[in-house]
mmCIF file of C-alpha atoms in Angstrom:
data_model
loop_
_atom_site.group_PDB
_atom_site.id
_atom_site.type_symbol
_atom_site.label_atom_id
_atom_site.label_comp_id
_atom_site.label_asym_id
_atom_site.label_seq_id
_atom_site.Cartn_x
_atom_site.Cartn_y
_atom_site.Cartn_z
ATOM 1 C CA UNK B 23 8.935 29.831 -25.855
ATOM 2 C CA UNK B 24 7.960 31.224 -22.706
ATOM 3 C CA UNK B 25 4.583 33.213 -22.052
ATOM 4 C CA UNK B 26 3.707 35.472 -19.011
ATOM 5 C CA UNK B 27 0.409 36.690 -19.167
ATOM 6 C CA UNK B 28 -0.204 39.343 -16.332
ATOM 7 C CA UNK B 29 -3.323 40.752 -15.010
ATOM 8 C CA UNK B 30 -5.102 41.725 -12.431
ATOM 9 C CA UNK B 31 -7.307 44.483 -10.090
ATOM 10 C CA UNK B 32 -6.811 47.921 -11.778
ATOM 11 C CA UNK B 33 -4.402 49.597 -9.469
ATOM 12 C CA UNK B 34 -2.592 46.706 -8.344
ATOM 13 C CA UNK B 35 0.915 47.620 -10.300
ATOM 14 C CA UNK B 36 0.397 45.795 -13.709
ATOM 15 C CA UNK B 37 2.130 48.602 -15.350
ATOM 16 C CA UNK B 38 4.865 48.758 -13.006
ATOM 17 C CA UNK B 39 4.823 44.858 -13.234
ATOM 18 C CA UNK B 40 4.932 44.743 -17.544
ATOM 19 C CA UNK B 41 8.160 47.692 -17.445
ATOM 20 C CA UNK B 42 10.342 44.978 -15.013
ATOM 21 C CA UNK B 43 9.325 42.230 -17.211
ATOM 22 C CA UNK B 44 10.684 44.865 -20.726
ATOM 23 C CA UNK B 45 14.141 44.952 -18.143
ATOM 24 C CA UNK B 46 14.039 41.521 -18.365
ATOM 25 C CA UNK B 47 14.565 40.840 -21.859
ATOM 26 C CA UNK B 48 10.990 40.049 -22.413
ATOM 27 C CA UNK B 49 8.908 41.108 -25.284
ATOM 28 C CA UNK B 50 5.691 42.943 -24.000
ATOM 29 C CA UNK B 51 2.304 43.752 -25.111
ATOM 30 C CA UNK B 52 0.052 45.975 -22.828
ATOM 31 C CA UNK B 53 -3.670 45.750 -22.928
ATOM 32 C CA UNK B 54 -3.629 42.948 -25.313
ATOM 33 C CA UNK B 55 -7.194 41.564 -26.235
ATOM 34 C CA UNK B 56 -7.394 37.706 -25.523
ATOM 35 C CA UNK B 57 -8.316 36.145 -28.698
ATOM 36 C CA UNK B 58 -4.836 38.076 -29.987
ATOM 37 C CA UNK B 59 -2.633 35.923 -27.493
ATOM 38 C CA UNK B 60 -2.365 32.828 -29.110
ATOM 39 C CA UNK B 61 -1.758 33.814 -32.300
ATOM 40 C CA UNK B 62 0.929 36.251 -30.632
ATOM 41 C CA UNK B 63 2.209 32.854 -29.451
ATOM 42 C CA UNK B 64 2.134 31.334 -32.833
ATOM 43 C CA UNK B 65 3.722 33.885 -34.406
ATOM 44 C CA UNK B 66 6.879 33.775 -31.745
ATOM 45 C CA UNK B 67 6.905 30.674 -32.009
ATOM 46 C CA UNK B 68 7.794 30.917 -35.915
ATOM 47 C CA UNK B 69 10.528 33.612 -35.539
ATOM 48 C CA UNK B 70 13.168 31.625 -35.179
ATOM 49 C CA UNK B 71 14.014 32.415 -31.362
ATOM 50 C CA UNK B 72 13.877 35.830 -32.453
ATOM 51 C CA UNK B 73 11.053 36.308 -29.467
ATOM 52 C CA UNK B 74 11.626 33.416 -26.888
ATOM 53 C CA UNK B 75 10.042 35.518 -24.274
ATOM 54 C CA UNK B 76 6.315 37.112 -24.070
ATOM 55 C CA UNK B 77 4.744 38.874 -21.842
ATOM 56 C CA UNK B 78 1.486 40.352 -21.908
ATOM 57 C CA UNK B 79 -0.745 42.495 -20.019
ATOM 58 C CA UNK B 80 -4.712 41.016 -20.079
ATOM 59 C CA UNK B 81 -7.344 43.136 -18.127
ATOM 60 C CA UNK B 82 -10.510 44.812 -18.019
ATOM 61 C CA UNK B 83 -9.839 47.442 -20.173
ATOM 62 C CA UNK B 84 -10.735 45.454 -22.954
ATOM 63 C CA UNK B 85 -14.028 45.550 -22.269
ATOM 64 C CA UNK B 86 -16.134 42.906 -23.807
ATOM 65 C CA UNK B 87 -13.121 41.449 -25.623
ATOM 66 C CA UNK B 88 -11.964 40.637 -22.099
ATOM 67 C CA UNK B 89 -14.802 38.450 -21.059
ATOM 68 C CA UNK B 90 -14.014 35.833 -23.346
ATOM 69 C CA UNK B 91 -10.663 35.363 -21.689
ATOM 70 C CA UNK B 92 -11.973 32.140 -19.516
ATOM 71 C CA UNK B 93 -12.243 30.404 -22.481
ATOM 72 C CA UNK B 94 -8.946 31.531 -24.170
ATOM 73 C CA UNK B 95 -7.030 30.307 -21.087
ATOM 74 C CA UNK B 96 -8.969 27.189 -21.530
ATOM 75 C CA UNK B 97 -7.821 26.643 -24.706
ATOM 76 C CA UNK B 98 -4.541 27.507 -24.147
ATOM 77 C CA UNK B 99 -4.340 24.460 -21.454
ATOM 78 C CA UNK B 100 -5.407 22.010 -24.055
ATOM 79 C CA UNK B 101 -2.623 22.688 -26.345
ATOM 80 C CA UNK B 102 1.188 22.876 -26.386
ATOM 81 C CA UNK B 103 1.902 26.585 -24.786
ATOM 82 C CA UNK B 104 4.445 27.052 -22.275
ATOM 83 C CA UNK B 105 2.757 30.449 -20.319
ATOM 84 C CA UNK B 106 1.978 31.173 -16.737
ATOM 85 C CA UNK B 107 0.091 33.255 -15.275
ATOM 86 C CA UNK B 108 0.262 36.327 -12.732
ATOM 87 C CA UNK B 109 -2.260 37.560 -11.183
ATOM 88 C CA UNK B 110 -1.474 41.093 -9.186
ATOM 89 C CA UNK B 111 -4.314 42.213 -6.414
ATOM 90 C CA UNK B 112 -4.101 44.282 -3.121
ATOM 91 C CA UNK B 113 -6.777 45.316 -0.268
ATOM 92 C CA UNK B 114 -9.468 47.609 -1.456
ATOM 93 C CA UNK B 115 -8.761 50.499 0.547
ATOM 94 C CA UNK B 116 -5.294 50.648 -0.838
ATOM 95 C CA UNK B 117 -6.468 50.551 -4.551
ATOM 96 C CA UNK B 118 -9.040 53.332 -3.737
ATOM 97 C CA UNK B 119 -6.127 55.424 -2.155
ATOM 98 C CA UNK B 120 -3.804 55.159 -5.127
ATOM 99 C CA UNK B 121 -6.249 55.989 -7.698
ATOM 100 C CA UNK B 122 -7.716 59.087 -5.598
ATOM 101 C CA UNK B 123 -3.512 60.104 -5.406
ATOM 102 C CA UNK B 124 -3.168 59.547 -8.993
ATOM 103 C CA UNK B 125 -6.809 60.965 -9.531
ATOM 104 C CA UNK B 126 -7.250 58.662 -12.498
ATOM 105 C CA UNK B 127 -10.555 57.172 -13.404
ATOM 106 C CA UNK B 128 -11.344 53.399 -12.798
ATOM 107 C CA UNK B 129 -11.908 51.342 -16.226
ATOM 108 C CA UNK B 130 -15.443 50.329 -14.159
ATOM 109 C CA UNK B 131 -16.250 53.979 -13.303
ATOM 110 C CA UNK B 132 -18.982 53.841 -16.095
ATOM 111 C CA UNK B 133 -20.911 51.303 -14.500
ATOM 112 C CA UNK B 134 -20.346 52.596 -10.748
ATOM 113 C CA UNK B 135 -21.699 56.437 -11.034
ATOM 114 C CA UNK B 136 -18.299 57.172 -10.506
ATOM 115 C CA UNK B 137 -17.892 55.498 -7.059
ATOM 116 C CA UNK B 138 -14.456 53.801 -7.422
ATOM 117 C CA UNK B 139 -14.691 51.361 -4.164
ATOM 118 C CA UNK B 140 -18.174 50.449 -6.448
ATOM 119 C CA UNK B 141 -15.940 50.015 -9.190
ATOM 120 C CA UNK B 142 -13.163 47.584 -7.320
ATOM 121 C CA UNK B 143 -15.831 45.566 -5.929
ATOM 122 C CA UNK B 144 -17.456 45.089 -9.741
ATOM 123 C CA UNK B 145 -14.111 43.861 -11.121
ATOM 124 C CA UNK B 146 -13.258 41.879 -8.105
ATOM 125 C CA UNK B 147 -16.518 40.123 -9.315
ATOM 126 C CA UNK B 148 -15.453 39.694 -12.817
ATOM 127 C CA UNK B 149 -11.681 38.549 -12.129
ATOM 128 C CA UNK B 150 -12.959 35.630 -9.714
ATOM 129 C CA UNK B 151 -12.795 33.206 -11.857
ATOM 130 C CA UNK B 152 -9.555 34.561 -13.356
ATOM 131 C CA UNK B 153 -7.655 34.138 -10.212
ATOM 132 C CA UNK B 154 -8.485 30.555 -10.104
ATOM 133 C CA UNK B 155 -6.136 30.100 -13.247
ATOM 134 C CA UNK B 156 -3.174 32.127 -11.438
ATOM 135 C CA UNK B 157 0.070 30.128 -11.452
ATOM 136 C CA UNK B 158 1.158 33.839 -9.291
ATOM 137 C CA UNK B 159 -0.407 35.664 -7.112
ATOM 138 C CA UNK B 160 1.258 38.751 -5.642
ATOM 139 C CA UNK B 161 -0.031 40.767 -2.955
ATOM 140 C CA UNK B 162 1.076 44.609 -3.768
ATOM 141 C CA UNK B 163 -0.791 46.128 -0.541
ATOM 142 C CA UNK B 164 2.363 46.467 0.892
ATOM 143 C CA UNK B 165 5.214 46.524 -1.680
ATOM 144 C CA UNK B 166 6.871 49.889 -2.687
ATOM 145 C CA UNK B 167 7.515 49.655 -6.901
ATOM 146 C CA UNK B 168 10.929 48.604 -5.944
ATOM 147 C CA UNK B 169 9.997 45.042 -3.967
ATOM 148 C CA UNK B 170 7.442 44.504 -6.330
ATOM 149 C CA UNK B 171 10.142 44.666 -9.071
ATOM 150 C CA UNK B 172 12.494 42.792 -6.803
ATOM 151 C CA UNK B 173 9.539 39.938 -6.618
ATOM 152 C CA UNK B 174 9.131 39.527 -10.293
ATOM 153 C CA UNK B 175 13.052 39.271 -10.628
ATOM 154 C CA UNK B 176 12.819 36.832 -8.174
ATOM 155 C CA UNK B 177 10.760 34.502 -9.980
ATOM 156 C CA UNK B 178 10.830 35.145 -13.331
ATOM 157 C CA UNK B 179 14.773 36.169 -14.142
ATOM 158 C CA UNK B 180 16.144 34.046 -17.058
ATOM 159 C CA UNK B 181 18.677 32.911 -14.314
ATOM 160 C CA UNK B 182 16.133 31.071 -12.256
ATOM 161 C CA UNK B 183 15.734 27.074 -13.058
ATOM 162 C CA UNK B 184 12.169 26.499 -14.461
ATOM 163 C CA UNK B 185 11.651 23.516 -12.334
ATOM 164 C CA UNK B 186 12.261 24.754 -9.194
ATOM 165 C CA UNK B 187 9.012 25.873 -7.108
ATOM 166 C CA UNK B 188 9.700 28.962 -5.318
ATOM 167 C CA UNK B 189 8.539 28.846 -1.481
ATOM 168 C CA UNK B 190 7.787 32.308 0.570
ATOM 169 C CA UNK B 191 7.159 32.094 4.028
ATOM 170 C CA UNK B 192 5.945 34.942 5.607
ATOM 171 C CA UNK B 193 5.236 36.758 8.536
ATOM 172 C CA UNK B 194 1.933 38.637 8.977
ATOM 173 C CA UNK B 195 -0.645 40.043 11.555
ATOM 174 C CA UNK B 196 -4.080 39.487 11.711
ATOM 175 C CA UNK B 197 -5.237 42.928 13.004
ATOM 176 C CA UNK B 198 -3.582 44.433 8.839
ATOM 177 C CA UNK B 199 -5.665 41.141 7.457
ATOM 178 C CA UNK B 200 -4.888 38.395 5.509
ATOM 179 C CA UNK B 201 -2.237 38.203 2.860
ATOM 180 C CA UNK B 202 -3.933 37.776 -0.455
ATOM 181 C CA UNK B 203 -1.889 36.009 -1.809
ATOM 182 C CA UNK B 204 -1.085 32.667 0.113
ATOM 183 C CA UNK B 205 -1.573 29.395 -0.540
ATOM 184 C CA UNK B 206 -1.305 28.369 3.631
ATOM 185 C CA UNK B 207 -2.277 30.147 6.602
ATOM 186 C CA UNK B 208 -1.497 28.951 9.977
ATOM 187 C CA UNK B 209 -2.403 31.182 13.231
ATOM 188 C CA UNK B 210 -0.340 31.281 16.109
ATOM 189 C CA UNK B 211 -1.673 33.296 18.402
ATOM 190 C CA UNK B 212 -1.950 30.242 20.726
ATOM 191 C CA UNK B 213 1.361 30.201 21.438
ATOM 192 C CA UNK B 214 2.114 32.615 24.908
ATOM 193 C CA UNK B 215 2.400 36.393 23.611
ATOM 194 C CA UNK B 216 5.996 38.201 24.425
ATOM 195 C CA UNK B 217 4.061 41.380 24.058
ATOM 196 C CA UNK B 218 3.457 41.784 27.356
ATOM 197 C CA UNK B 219 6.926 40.860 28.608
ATOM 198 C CA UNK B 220 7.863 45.096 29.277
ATOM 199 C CA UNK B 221 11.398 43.797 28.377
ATOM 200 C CA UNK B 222 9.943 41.851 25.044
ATOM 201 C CA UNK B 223 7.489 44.065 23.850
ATOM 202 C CA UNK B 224 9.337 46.614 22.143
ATOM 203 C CA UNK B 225 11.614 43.589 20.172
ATOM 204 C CA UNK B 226 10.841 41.728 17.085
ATOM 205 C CA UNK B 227 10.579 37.633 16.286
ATOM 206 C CA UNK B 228 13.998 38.200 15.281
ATOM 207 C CA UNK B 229 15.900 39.066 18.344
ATOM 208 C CA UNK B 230 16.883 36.152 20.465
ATOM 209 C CA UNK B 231 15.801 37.435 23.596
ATOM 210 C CA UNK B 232 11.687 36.709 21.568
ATOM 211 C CA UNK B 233 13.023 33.929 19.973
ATOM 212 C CA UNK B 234 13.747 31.820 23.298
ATOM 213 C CA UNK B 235 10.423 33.121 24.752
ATOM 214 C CA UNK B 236 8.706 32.201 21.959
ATOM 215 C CA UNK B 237 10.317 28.896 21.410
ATOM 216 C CA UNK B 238 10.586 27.935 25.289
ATOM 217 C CA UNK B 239 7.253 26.277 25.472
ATOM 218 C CA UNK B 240 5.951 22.670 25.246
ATOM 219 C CA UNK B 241 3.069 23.611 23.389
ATOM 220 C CA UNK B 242 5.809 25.482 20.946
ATOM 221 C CA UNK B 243 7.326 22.358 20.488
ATOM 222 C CA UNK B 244 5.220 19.783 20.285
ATOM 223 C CA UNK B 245 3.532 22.743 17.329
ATOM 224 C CA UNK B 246 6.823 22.912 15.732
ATOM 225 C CA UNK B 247 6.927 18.911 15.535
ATOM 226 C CA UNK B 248 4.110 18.843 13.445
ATOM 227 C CA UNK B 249 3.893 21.558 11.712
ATOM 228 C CA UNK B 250 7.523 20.533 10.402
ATOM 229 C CA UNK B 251 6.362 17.168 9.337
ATOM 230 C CA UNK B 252 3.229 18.563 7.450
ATOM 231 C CA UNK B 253 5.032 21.409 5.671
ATOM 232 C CA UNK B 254 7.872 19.011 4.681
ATOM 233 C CA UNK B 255 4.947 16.264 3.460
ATOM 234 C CA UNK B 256 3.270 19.347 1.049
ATOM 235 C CA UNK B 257 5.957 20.810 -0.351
ATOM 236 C CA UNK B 258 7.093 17.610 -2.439
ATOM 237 C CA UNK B 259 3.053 17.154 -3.149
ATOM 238 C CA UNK B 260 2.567 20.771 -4.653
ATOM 239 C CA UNK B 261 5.844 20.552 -6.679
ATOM 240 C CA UNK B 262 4.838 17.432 -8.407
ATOM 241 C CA UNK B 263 1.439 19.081 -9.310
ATOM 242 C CA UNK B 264 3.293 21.316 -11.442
ATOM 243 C CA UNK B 265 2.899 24.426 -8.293
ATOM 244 C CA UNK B 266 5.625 27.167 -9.525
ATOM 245 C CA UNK B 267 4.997 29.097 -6.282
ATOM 246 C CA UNK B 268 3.938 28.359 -2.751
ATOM 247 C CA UNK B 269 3.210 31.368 -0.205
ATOM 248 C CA UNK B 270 2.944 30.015 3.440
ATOM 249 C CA UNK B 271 1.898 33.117 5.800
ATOM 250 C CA UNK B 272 2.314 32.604 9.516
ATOM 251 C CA UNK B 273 -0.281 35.188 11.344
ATOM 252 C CA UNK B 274 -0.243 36.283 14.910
ATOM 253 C CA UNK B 275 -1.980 39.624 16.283
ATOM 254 C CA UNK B 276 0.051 42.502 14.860
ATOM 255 C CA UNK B 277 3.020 40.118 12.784
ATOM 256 C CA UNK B 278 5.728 41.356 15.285
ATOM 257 C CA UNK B 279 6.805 38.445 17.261
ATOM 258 C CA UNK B 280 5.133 35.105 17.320
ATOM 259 C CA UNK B 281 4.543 34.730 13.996
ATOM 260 C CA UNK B 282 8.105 36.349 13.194
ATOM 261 C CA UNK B 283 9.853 33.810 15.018
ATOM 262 C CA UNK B 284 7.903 30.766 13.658
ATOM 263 C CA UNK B 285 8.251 31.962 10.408
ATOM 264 C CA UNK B 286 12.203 32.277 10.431
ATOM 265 C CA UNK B 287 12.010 28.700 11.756
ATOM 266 C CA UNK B 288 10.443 27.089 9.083
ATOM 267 C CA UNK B 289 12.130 29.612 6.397
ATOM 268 C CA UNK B 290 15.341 27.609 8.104
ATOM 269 C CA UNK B 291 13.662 23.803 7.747
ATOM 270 C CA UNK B 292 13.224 24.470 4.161
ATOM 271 C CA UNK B 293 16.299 25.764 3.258
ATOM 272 C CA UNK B 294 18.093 23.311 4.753
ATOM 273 C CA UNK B 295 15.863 20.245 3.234
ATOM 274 C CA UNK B 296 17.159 22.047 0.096
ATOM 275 C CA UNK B 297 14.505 23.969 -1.444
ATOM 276 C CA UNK B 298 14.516 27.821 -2.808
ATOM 277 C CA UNK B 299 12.710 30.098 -0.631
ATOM 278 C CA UNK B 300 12.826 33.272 0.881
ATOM 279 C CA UNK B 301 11.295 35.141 3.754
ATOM 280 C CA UNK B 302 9.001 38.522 3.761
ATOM 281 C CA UNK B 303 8.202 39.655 7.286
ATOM 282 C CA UNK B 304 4.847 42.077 6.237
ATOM 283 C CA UNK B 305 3.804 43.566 9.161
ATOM 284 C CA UNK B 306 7.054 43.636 11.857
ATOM 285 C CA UNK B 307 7.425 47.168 11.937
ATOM 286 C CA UNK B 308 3.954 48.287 12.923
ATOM 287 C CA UNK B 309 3.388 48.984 16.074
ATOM 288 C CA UNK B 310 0.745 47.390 17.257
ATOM 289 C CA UNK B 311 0.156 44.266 19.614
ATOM 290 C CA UNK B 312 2.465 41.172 18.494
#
């Protein structure tokens, strides 16, 4: 039996997240108390494949139920359960937008005199240590409902082979901040900047005319040399620790054209060394300094 526990920052798209996993066949639970989850499990387990699928929604709003959940993931490690899980976040500023849009109150609000950035920062505190159990971590700063449901296709469809680690590499800039959820960051803004090529500026990593300015340089090659070799020495390392997913985010100022072009490069190397992977380009159609 398979177990996907979900949660998360309030905000984040848990609900959103627990409606694509009900399109994928599984059987969900929303605001599910920890102690309840493993004799959820149990109980699954006995139906006779009835329920081969769980997923379950974890999160604050249990309230002091929830801060034993530590120690029911620590349990659950110990024994014989197949679950993973996902942990959802995004920036601060972006969680206080969408709940003064939706104009619903924070679970934390109680503690915070009402002051929901007070809130965030509260349950940031309290999910710390949750995070450090994550077997997922999606960044939904960025993602419309639709990629986010894309996403959790993406790695959790029945079609998908359970073995096979799942590699993003993506494209980001520095000035929007760091992706939260990657596993490796590498900066490029070493490498010389087409942004202030007039003919370059107003093109993406993408284009060839960046890509050959971009990838022109000795100091671009001799990068790409070992970068190469040290991405291609990891990957193997994670997978036999039992990593499920691998985010490697590729930063340069403003994610528009160094960072695009190394990142479609070593989306390339890995597909061709034959792993799954896929490519999200966060930040290349901002306009700001590449």
């Amino acid at each position: 039996m398979e177990t996907v526990i979900i949660t998360g920052m309030s905000g984040a798209g848990k609900s959103l997240a627990i409606r694509a996993f009900e399109d994928m066949g599984f059987f969900c639970i929303d605001n599910l108390p920890p102690q309840f989850l493993p004799k959820i499990a149990e109980l699954a387990s006995a139906s006779n494949d009835k329920i081969s699928r769980i997923a379950a929604v974890i999160d604050i709003r249990g309230g002091e139920l929830f801060d034993d959940f530590k120690d029911v993931l620590n349990d659950l490690k110990k024994g014989t359960y197949n679950f993973k899980v996902l942990f959802l976040d995004a920036h601060d500023n972006v969680l206080v937008q969408r709940y003064k849009e939706t104009r619903r109150k924070h679970p934390l609000s109680f503690e915070s005199d009402g002051s929901i950035l007070e809130a965030i920062q509260k349950e940031r505190e309290k999910l710390e240590d949750i995070k450090r159990y994550a077997d997922f971590i999606i960044d939904t700063s960025t993602l419309s409902p639709r990629d986010l449901k894309e996403k959790l296709f993406e790695i959790f469809s029945a079609q998908k082979s359970r073995e096979t680690m799942l590699i993003t590499v993506m494209s980001f800039g520095f000035k929007y901040g760091l992706p939260l959820d990657a596993d490796l960051v590498f900066d490029v803004r070493f490498i010389p900047n087409p942004f202030y090529i007039e003919e370059l500026k107003h093109k993406t990593g993408k284009e060839k005319e960046v890509k050959e300015y971009v990838l022109k340089w000795d100091v671009t090659k001799e990068f790409l040399k070992k970068f190469f070799d040290l991405i291609l020495f990891l990957i193997p390392n994670y997978a036999e620790e039992g990593k499920a997913q691998l985010v490697i985010a590729i930063g340069c100022t403003g994610g528009k054209h160094r960072s695009v072009t190394i990142a479609e490069e070593l989306f390339e190397l890995i597909k061709n060394n034959g792993y799954k992977a896929s490519i999200f380009h966060r930040d290349i159609e901002k306009d700001i300094k590449g």
